[in-house]
Amino acid sequence: MSKINVLKVKPEAFLAINNGSKKAEVCVNDFSYENCDSLLILPYSKVDKTYLNYDPFEHTFKKITQRPIFSNGILVDITYVDPIEKSDNLVVLNFKKITQYKRRSFLLAKLEYSFKHISV
C-alpha cells in the first residue's frame, strides 16, 4: 500500500540560487529534501530583501519590484542532496532544471499536482 503526499512549498523558504553551477542554497526550515523531489526555487536577495527574477537571455537574476506572487521561479528536480554542506540552516542541492521563466503561480500549481508515492 502506498501513501500519496503533495509537496508543499513556501516561497520564503528559498533564499538563493547560483546560476553558474547546478547548485542552490535553500533554507531548510521544516523541509526534508530527497532525491527526485520537485521544488520551486524562487531567488531571494537577503541584502535587498526582495525576490529576484531569472532572465533567460542574460542568464542573470534581475531585481523586480512586483510582489513575490508575481515573480518568476525555476522548477527543478533534485538529483542529489549533499549532506556534508549543511551549515547555518542551509543545505546545498544539486538539481536539473525542468522549466524556467514561468510565473510562480503556474509553477506552484504544477507542484501541487506533482504527487510523490511513498511506501508505508
mmCIF file of N, CA and C in Angstrom:
data_model
loop_
_atom_site.group_PDB
_atom_site.id
_atom_site.type_symbol
_atom_site.label_atom_id
_atom_site.label_comp_id
_atom_site.label_asym_id
_atom_site.label_seq_id
_atom_site.Cartn_x
_atom_site.Cartn_y
_atom_site.Cartn_z
ATOM 1 N N MET A 1 0.841 -1.186 0.000
ATOM 2 C CA MET A 1 0.000 0.000 0.000
ATOM 3 C C MET A 1 0.881 1.243 0.000
ATOM 4 N N SER A 2 0.484 2.238 -0.742
ATOM 5 C CA SER A 2 1.289 3.451 -0.822
ATOM 6 C C SER A 2 0.488 4.663 -0.368
ATOM 7 N N LYS A 3 1.227 5.651 0.061
ATOM 8 C CA LYS A 3 0.625 6.890 0.535
ATOM 9 C C LYS A 3 0.995 8.005 -0.442
ATOM 10 N N ILE A 4 0.049 8.874 -0.755
ATOM 11 C CA ILE A 4 0.302 9.967 -1.684
ATOM 12 C C ILE A 4 0.459 11.262 -0.899
ATOM 13 N N ASN A 5 1.590 11.922 -1.116
ATOM 14 C CA ASN A 5 1.850 13.200 -0.459
ATOM 15 C C ASN A 5 1.958 14.300 -1.500
ATOM 16 N N VAL A 6 1.421 15.460 -1.183
ATOM 17 C CA VAL A 6 1.560 16.624 -2.052
ATOM 18 C C VAL A 6 2.683 17.478 -1.489
ATOM 19 N N LEU A 7 3.613 17.844 -2.355
ATOM 20 C CA LEU A 7 4.722 18.673 -1.925
ATOM 21 C C LEU A 7 4.242 20.093 -1.656
ATOM 22 N N LYS A 8 4.441 20.558 -0.442
ATOM 23 C CA LYS A 8 4.041 21.918 -0.071
ATOM 24 C C LYS A 8 5.250 22.839 -0.198
ATOM 25 N N VAL A 9 5.056 23.993 -0.775
ATOM 26 C CA VAL A 9 6.160 24.921 -0.993
ATOM 27 C C VAL A 9 5.825 26.289 -0.427
ATOM 28 N N LYS A 10 6.710 26.801 0.403
ATOM 29 C CA LYS A 10 6.562 28.158 0.914
ATOM 30 C C LYS A 10 7.662 28.997 0.267
ATOM 31 N N PRO A 11 7.314 30.013 -0.502
ATOM 32 C CA PRO A 11 8.334 30.751 -1.241
ATOM 33 C C PRO A 11 9.390 31.410 -0.374
ATOM 34 N N GLU A 12 9.031 31.790 0.850
ATOM 35 C CA GLU A 12 10.011 32.451 1.695
ATOM 36 C C GLU A 12 11.115 31.508 2.156
ATOM 37 N N ALA A 13 10.948 30.218 1.912
ATOM 38 C CA ALA A 13 11.964 29.255 2.319
ATOM 39 C C ALA A 13 13.152 29.234 1.372
ATOM 40 N N PHE A 14 12.974 29.758 0.175
ATOM 41 C CA PHE A 14 14.021 29.657 -0.817
ATOM 42 C C PHE A 14 14.802 30.960 -0.896
ATOM 43 N N LEU A 15 16.080 30.873 -0.617
ATOM 44 C CA LEU A 15 16.875 32.080 -0.447
ATOM 45 C C LEU A 15 17.707 32.461 -1.661
ATOM 46 N N ALA A 16 18.360 31.510 -2.304
ATOM 47 C CA ALA A 16 19.295 31.877 -3.360
ATOM 48 C C ALA A 16 19.526 30.720 -4.305
ATOM 49 N N ILE A 17 19.954 31.068 -5.497
ATOM 50 C CA ILE A 17 20.345 30.052 -6.464
ATOM 51 C C ILE A 17 21.570 30.564 -7.201
ATOM 52 N N ASN A 18 22.524 29.699 -7.431
ATOM 53 C CA ASN A 18 23.733 30.065 -8.156
ATOM 54 C C ASN A 18 23.566 29.616 -9.595
ATOM 55 N N ASN A 19 23.413 30.566 -10.496
ATOM 56 C CA ASN A 19 23.162 30.235 -11.893
ATOM 57 C C ASN A 19 24.398 29.678 -12.582
ATOM 58 N N GLY A 20 25.579 29.956 -12.042
ATOM 59 C CA GLY A 20 26.808 29.493 -12.674
ATOM 60 C C GLY A 20 27.052 28.007 -12.514
ATOM 61 N N SER A 21 26.411 27.394 -11.540
ATOM 62 C CA SER A 21 26.565 25.954 -11.343
ATOM 63 C C SER A 21 25.209 25.368 -11.013
ATOM 64 N N LYS A 22 25.108 24.078 -11.062
ATOM 65 C CA LYS A 22 23.823 23.445 -10.786
ATOM 66 C C LYS A 22 23.690 23.179 -9.290
ATOM 67 N N LYS A 23 23.797 24.232 -8.526
ATOM 68 C CA LYS A 23 23.634 24.126 -7.078
ATOM 69 C C LYS A 23 22.736 25.251 -6.608
ATOM 70 N N ALA A 24 22.036 25.004 -5.526
ATOM 71 C CA ALA A 24 21.189 26.039 -4.941
ATOM 72 C C ALA A 24 21.334 25.996 -3.435
ATOM 73 N N GLU A 25 21.330 27.152 -2.822
ATOM 74 C CA GLU A 25 21.278 27.223 -1.365
ATOM 75 C C GLU A 25 19.833 27.439 -0.977
ATOM 76 N N VAL A 26 19.312 26.555 -0.164
ATOM 77 C CA VAL A 26 17.901 26.602 0.197
ATOM 78 C C VAL A 26 17.781 26.538 1.704
ATOM 79 N N CYS A 27 16.954 27.397 2.253
ATOM 80 C CA CYS A 27 16.714 27.380 3.694
ATOM 81 C C CYS A 27 15.998 26.089 4.063
ATOM 82 N N VAL A 28 16.544 25.355 5.004
ATOM 83 C CA VAL A 28 15.984 24.051 5.360
ATOM 84 C C VAL A 28 14.615 24.185 6.015
ATOM 85 N N ASN A 29 14.530 25.039 7.021
ATOM 86 C CA ASN A 29 13.279 25.195 7.770
ATOM 87 C C ASN A 29 12.694 23.834 8.140
ATOM 88 N N ASP A 30 11.429 23.607 7.809
ATOM 89 C CA ASP A 30 10.792 22.344 8.177
ATOM 90 C C ASP A 30 10.822 21.324 7.050
ATOM 91 N N PHE A 31 11.538 21.644 5.976
ATOM 92 C CA PHE A 31 11.501 20.771 4.810
ATOM 93 C C PHE A 31 12.552 19.675 4.890
ATOM 94 N N SER A 32 12.246 18.558 4.303
ATOM 95 C CA SER A 32 13.188 17.454 4.193
ATOM 96 C C SER A 32 13.302 17.125 2.713
ATOM 97 N N TYR A 33 14.502 17.274 2.166
ATOM 98 C CA TYR A 33 14.685 17.072 0.736
ATOM 99 C C TYR A 33 15.270 15.698 0.445
ATOM 100 N N GLU A 34 14.797 15.095 -0.621
ATOM 101 C CA GLU A 34 15.290 13.790 -1.043
ATOM 102 C C GLU A 34 15.508 13.810 -2.545
ATOM 103 N N ASN A 35 16.281 12.842 -3.022
ATOM 104 C CA ASN A 35 16.481 12.724 -4.460
ATOM 105 C C ASN A 35 15.140 12.581 -5.156
ATOM 106 N N CYS A 36 15.028 13.191 -6.314
ATOM 107 C CA CYS A 36 13.831 13.126 -7.170
ATOM 108 C C CYS A 36 12.677 13.985 -6.664
ATOM 109 N N ASP A 37 12.842 14.686 -5.554
ATOM 110 C CA ASP A 37 11.815 15.639 -5.145
ATOM 111 C C ASP A 37 11.763 16.768 -6.168
ATOM 112 N N SER A 38 10.588 17.345 -6.327
ATOM 113 C CA SER A 38 10.453 18.527 -7.179
ATOM 114 C C SER A 38 10.236 19.730 -6.278
ATOM 115 N N LEU A 39 10.860 20.836 -6.607
ATOM 116 C CA LEU A 39 10.639 22.031 -5.811
ATOM 117 C C LEU A 39 10.824 23.270 -6.666
ATOM 118 N N LEU A 40 10.258 24.335 -6.194
ATOM 119 C CA LEU A 40 10.364 25.618 -6.880
ATOM 120 C C LEU A 40 11.458 26.438 -6.220
ATOM 121 N N ILE A 41 12.370 26.944 -7.014
ATOM 122 C CA ILE A 41 13.390 27.831 -6.481
ATOM 123 C C ILE A 41 13.032 29.243 -6.900
ATOM 124 N N LEU A 42 12.738 30.058 -5.924
ATOM 125 C CA LEU A 42 12.420 31.457 -6.172
ATOM 126 C C LEU A 42 13.544 32.281 -5.554
ATOM 127 N N PRO A 43 14.434 32.836 -6.343
ATOM 128 C CA PRO A 43 15.594 33.544 -5.798
ATOM 129 C C PRO A 43 15.186 34.710 -4.902
ATOM 130 N N TYR A 44 15.985 34.932 -3.876
ATOM 131 C CA TYR A 44 15.705 35.995 -2.912
ATOM 132 C C TYR A 44 17.020 36.659 -2.523
ATOM 133 N N SER A 45 17.042 37.972 -2.553
ATOM 134 C CA SER A 45 18.234 38.713 -2.159
ATOM 135 C C SER A 45 18.121 39.113 -0.699
ATOM 136 N N LYS A 46 19.015 38.575 0.123
ATOM 137 C CA LYS A 46 18.992 38.921 1.541
ATOM 138 C C LYS A 46 19.390 40.388 1.752
ATOM 139 N N VAL A 47 20.273 40.879 0.890
ATOM 140 C CA VAL A 47 20.753 42.256 1.016
ATOM 141 C C VAL A 47 19.642 43.245 0.691
ATOM 142 N N ASP A 48 19.009 43.050 -0.465
ATOM 143 C CA ASP A 48 17.961 43.971 -0.898
ATOM 144 C C ASP A 48 16.585 43.600 -0.361
ATOM 145 N N LYS A 49 16.492 42.430 0.257
ATOM 146 C CA LYS A 49 15.230 41.928 0.800
ATOM 147 C C LYS A 49 14.120 41.953 -0.251
ATOM 148 N N THR A 50 14.432 41.393 -1.405
ATOM 149 C CA THR A 50 13.455 41.324 -2.480
ATOM 150 C C THR A 50 13.648 40.032 -3.261
ATOM 151 N N TYR A 51 12.583 39.572 -3.874
ATOM 152 C CA TYR A 51 12.694 38.394 -4.726
ATOM 153 C C TYR A 51 13.274 38.811 -6.069
ATOM 154 N N LEU A 52 13.992 37.909 -6.699
ATOM 155 C CA LEU A 52 14.657 38.209 -7.953
ATOM 156 C C LEU A 52 13.996 37.479 -9.108
ATOM 157 N N ASN A 53 14.307 37.929 -10.295
ATOM 158 C CA ASN A 53 13.701 37.378 -11.497
ATOM 159 C C ASN A 53 14.784 36.771 -12.382
ATOM 160 N N TYR A 54 14.561 35.582 -12.869
ATOM 161 C CA TYR A 54 15.532 34.933 -13.729
ATOM 162 C C TYR A 54 15.355 35.412 -15.158
ATOM 163 N N ASP A 55 16.431 35.911 -15.751
ATOM 164 C CA ASP A 55 16.396 36.383 -17.134
ATOM 165 C C ASP A 55 17.072 35.337 -18.017
ATOM 166 N N PRO A 56 16.313 34.597 -18.827
ATOM 167 C CA PRO A 56 16.896 33.506 -19.606
ATOM 168 C C PRO A 56 17.809 33.983 -20.728
ATOM 169 N N PHE A 57 17.742 35.261 -21.066
ATOM 170 C CA PHE A 57 18.569 35.760 -22.156
ATOM 171 C C PHE A 57 19.941 36.203 -21.657
ATOM 172 N N GLU A 58 19.958 36.876 -20.529
ATOM 173 C CA GLU A 58 21.227 37.323 -19.962
ATOM 174 C C GLU A 58 21.779 36.318 -18.959
ATOM 175 N N HIS A 59 20.987 35.347 -18.589
ATOM 176 C CA HIS A 59 21.397 34.319 -17.631
ATOM 177 C C HIS A 59 21.839 34.924 -16.304
ATOM 178 N N THR A 60 21.133 35.937 -15.882
ATOM 179 C CA THR A 60 21.402 36.541 -14.579
ATOM 180 C C THR A 60 20.076 36.754 -13.877
ATOM 181 N N PHE A 61 20.157 37.023 -12.600
ATOM 182 C CA PHE A 61 18.945 37.335 -11.857
ATOM 183 C C PHE A 61 18.782 38.845 -11.793
ATOM 184 N N LYS A 62 17.624 39.310 -12.163
ATOM 185 C CA LYS A 62 17.353 40.745 -12.132
ATOM 186 C C LYS A 62 16.336 41.036 -11.040
ATOM 187 N N LYS A 63 16.484 42.188 -10.429
ATOM 188 C CA LYS A 63 15.531 42.592 -9.399
ATOM 189 C C LYS A 63 14.183 42.913 -10.030
ATOM 190 N N ILE A 64 13.154 42.668 -9.288
ATOM 191 C CA ILE A 64 11.830 43.082 -9.728
ATOM 192 C C ILE A 64 11.156 43.804 -8.577
ATOM 193 N N THR A 65 10.239 44.649 -8.894
ATOM 194 C CA THR A 65 9.543 45.417 -7.866
ATOM 195 C C THR A 65 8.167 44.837 -7.576
ATOM 196 N N GLN A 66 7.791 43.806 -8.329
ATOM 197 C CA GLN A 66 6.489 43.198 -8.106
ATOM 198 C C GLN A 66 6.484 42.413 -6.805
ATOM 199 N N ARG A 67 5.308 42.139 -6.329
ATOM 200 C CA ARG A 67 5.182 41.276 -5.156
ATOM 201 C C ARG A 67 5.650 39.878 -5.529
ATOM 202 N N PRO A 68 6.116 39.084 -4.565
ATOM 203 C CA PRO A 68 6.616 37.739 -4.856
ATOM 204 C C PRO A 68 5.627 36.852 -5.609
ATOM 205 N N ILE A 69 4.337 37.042 -5.394
ATOM 206 C CA ILE A 69 3.359 36.172 -6.038
ATOM 207 C C ILE A 69 3.435 36.294 -7.556
ATOM 208 N N PHE A 70 3.936 37.424 -8.050
ATOM 209 C CA PHE A 70 4.011 37.634 -9.494
ATOM 210 C C PHE A 70 5.407 37.387 -10.058
ATOM 211 N N SER A 71 6.351 37.018 -9.205
ATOM 212 C CA SER A 71 7.710 36.826 -9.692
ATOM 213 C C SER A 71 7.884 35.445 -10.312
ATOM 214 N N ASN A 72 8.982 35.290 -11.008
ATOM 215 C CA ASN A 72 9.254 34.046 -11.712
ATOM 216 C C ASN A 72 10.168 33.155 -10.894
ATOM 217 N N GLY A 73 10.131 31.885 -11.196
ATOM 218 C CA GLY A 73 10.974 30.948 -10.486
ATOM 219 C C GLY A 73 11.438 29.849 -11.413
ATOM 220 N N ILE A 74 12.186 28.919 -10.861
ATOM 221 C CA ILE A 74 12.676 27.785 -11.624
ATOM 222 C C ILE A 74 12.200 26.516 -10.933
ATOM 223 N N LEU A 75 11.565 25.650 -11.682
ATOM 224 C CA LEU A 75 11.107 24.380 -11.138
ATOM 225 C C LEU A 75 12.186 23.341 -11.402
ATOM 226 N N VAL A 76 12.624 22.653 -10.374
ATOM 227 C CA VAL A 76 13.720 21.697 -10.535
ATOM 228 C C VAL A 76 13.369 20.353 -9.923
ATOM 229 N N ASP A 77 14.039 19.334 -10.411
ATOM 230 C CA ASP A 77 14.040 18.029 -9.771
ATOM 231 C C ASP A 77 15.396 17.870 -9.105
ATOM 232 N N ILE A 78 15.396 17.472 -7.854
ATOM 233 C CA ILE A 78 16.656 17.274 -7.145
ATOM 234 C C ILE A 78 17.288 15.974 -7.632
ATOM 235 N N THR A 79 18.554 16.038 -8.012
ATOM 236 C CA THR A 79 19.250 14.825 -8.422
ATOM 237 C C THR A 79 20.172 14.318 -7.315
ATOM 238 N N TYR A 80 20.557 15.205 -6.421
ATOM 239 C CA TYR A 80 21.443 14.789 -5.335
ATOM 240 C C TYR A 80 21.360 15.806 -4.210
ATOM 241 N N VAL A 81 21.251 15.331 -2.992
ATOM 242 C CA VAL A 81 21.259 16.210 -1.825
ATOM 243 C C VAL A 81 22.593 16.016 -1.121
ATOM 244 N N ASP A 82 23.344 17.074 -0.988
ATOM 245 C CA ASP A 82 24.666 16.989 -0.372
ATOM 246 C C ASP A 82 24.536 17.134 1.140
ATOM 247 N N PRO A 83 24.717 16.043 1.890
ATOM 248 C CA PRO A 83 24.534 16.113 3.341
ATOM 249 C C PRO A 83 25.711 16.757 4.062
ATOM 250 N N ILE A 84 26.812 16.953 3.368
ATOM 251 C CA ILE A 84 28.009 17.481 4.015
ATOM 252 C C ILE A 84 27.974 18.999 4.111
ATOM 253 N N GLU A 85 27.406 19.636 3.121
ATOM 254 C CA GLU A 85 27.472 21.090 3.045
ATOM 255 C C GLU A 85 26.315 21.776 3.767
ATOM 256 N N LYS A 86 25.909 21.239 4.890
ATOM 257 C CA LYS A 86 24.847 21.871 5.671
ATOM 258 C C LYS A 86 25.480 22.788 6.713
ATOM 259 N N SER A 87 25.046 24.033 6.726
ATOM 260 C CA SER A 87 25.531 24.969 7.739
ATOM 261 C C SER A 87 24.587 26.154 7.808
ATOM 262 N N ASP A 88 24.445 26.703 8.985
ATOM 263 C CA ASP A 88 23.582 27.876 9.170
ATOM 264 C C ASP A 88 22.197 27.674 8.582
ATOM 265 N N ASN A 89 21.633 26.506 8.815
ATOM 266 C CA ASN A 89 20.273 26.202 8.369
ATOM 267 C C ASN A 89 20.134 26.207 6.842
ATOM 268 N N LEU A 90 21.258 25.977 6.125
ATOM 269 C CA LEU A 90 21.225 25.897 4.669
ATOM 270 C C LEU A 90 21.700 24.519 4.234
ATOM 271 N N VAL A 91 21.165 24.053 3.142
ATOM 272 C CA VAL A 91 21.619 22.787 2.570
ATOM 273 C C VAL A 91 21.886 23.025 1.090
ATOM 274 N N VAL A 92 22.929 22.410 0.578
ATOM 275 C CA VAL A 92 23.276 22.581 -0.828
ATOM 276 C C VAL A 92 22.647 21.461 -1.638
ATOM 277 N N LEU A 93 21.934 21.832 -2.681
ATOM 278 C CA LEU A 93 21.267 20.856 -3.536
ATOM 279 C C LEU A 93 21.882 20.877 -4.923
ATOM 280 N N ASN A 94 22.011 19.718 -5.528
ATOM 281 C CA ASN A 94 22.319 19.635 -6.949
ATOM 282 C C ASN A 94 21.011 19.335 -7.645
ATOM 283 N N PHE A 95 20.790 19.927 -8.799
ATOM 284 C CA PHE A 95 19.492 19.757 -9.428
ATOM 285 C C PHE A 95 19.602 19.818 -10.939
ATOM 286 N N LYS A 96 18.553 19.362 -11.583
ATOM 287 C CA LYS A 96 18.437 19.561 -13.026
ATOM 288 C C LYS A 96 17.247 20.466 -13.260
ATOM 289 N N LYS A 97 17.371 21.344 -14.220
ATOM 290 C CA LYS A 97 16.337 22.334 -14.478
ATOM 291 C C LYS A 97 15.195 21.696 -15.259
ATOM 292 N N ILE A 98 13.978 21.969 -14.849
ATOM 293 C CA ILE A 98 12.805 21.447 -15.537
ATOM 294 C C ILE A 98 12.229 22.512 -16.458
ATOM 295 N N THR A 99 11.938 23.639 -15.903
ATOM 296 C CA THR A 99 11.393 24.742 -16.685
ATOM 297 C C THR A 99 11.836 26.028 -16.023
ATOM 298 N N GLN A 100 11.799 27.094 -16.760
ATOM 299 C CA GLN A 100 12.246 28.362 -16.191
ATOM 300 C C GLN A 100 11.440 29.505 -16.779
ATOM 301 N N TYR A 101 11.545 30.639 -16.130
ATOM 302 C CA TYR A 101 10.902 31.858 -16.583
ATOM 303 C C TYR A 101 9.397 31.692 -16.736
ATOM 304 N N LYS A 102 8.805 31.044 -15.760
ATOM 305 C CA LYS A 102 7.352 30.889 -15.717
ATOM 306 C C LYS A 102 6.843 31.639 -14.498
ATOM 307 N N ARG A 103 5.600 32.033 -14.556
ATOM 308 C CA ARG A 103 5.028 32.699 -13.398
ATOM 309 C C ARG A 103 4.978 31.732 -12.221
ATOM 310 N N ARG A 104 5.233 32.268 -11.035
ATOM 311 C CA ARG A 104 5.288 31.409 -9.856
ATOM 312 C C ARG A 104 3.961 30.712 -9.619
ATOM 313 N N SER A 105 2.850 31.385 -9.918
ATOM 314 C CA SER A 105 1.546 30.755 -9.712
ATOM 315 C C SER A 105 1.408 29.510 -10.585
ATOM 316 N N PHE A 106 1.955 29.566 -11.803
ATOM 317 C CA PHE A 106 1.917 28.404 -12.694
ATOM 318 C C PHE A 106 2.761 27.270 -12.118
ATOM 319 N N LEU A 107 3.956 27.620 -11.618
ATOM 320 C CA LEU A 107 4.846 26.597 -11.083
ATOM 321 C C LEU A 107 4.293 25.981 -9.806
ATOM 322 N N LEU A 108 3.716 26.812 -8.954
ATOM 323 C CA LEU A 108 3.130 26.285 -7.725
ATOM 324 C C LEU A 108 1.971 25.354 -8.047
ATOM 325 N N ALA A 109 1.169 25.720 -9.027
ATOM 326 C CA ALA A 109 0.062 24.852 -9.427
ATOM 327 C C ALA A 109 0.606 23.530 -9.949
ATOM 328 N N LYS A 110 1.688 23.605 -10.694
ATOM 329 C CA LYS A 110 2.313 22.388 -11.223
ATOM 330 C C LYS A 110 2.830 21.521 -10.074
ATOM 331 N N LEU A 111 3.426 22.166 -9.075
ATOM 332 C CA LEU A 111 3.947 21.426 -7.929
ATOM 333 C C LEU A 111 2.828 20.779 -7.122
ATOM 334 N N GLU A 112 1.751 21.503 -6.945
ATOM 335 C CA GLU A 112 0.649 20.987 -6.142
ATOM 336 C C GLU A 112 0.062 19.722 -6.748
ATOM 337 N N TYR A 113 0.211 19.555 -8.050
ATOM 338 C CA TYR A 113 -0.313 18.361 -8.707
ATOM 339 C C TYR A 113 0.770 17.331 -8.976
ATOM 340 N N SER A 114 1.973 17.590 -8.465
ATOM 341 C CA SER A 114 3.046 16.599 -8.571
ATOM 342 C C SER A 114 2.988 15.715 -7.329
ATOM 343 N N PHE A 115 2.504 14.519 -7.477
ATOM 344 C CA PHE A 115 2.357 13.630 -6.336
ATOM 345 C C PHE A 115 3.562 12.719 -6.199
ATOM 346 N N LYS A 116 3.937 12.478 -4.971
ATOM 347 C CA LYS A 116 5.054 11.587 -4.695
ATOM 348 C C LYS A 116 4.507 10.362 -3.970
ATOM 349 N N HIS A 117 4.773 9.195 -4.503
ATOM 350 C CA HIS A 117 4.303 7.953 -3.888
ATOM 351 C C HIS A 117 5.357 7.441 -2.913
ATOM 352 N N ILE A 118 4.960 7.309 -1.685
ATOM 353 C CA ILE A 118 5.868 6.838 -0.642
ATOM 354 C C ILE A 118 5.302 5.566 -0.037
ATOM 355 N N SER A 119 6.128 4.541 0.011
ATOM 356 C CA SER A 119 5.681 3.276 0.609
ATOM 357 C C SER A 119 5.543 3.425 2.106
ATOM 358 N N VAL A 120 4.500 2.825 2.644
ATOM 359 C CA VAL A 120 4.263 2.902 4.086
ATOM 360 C C VAL A 120 4.759 1.625 4.737
#
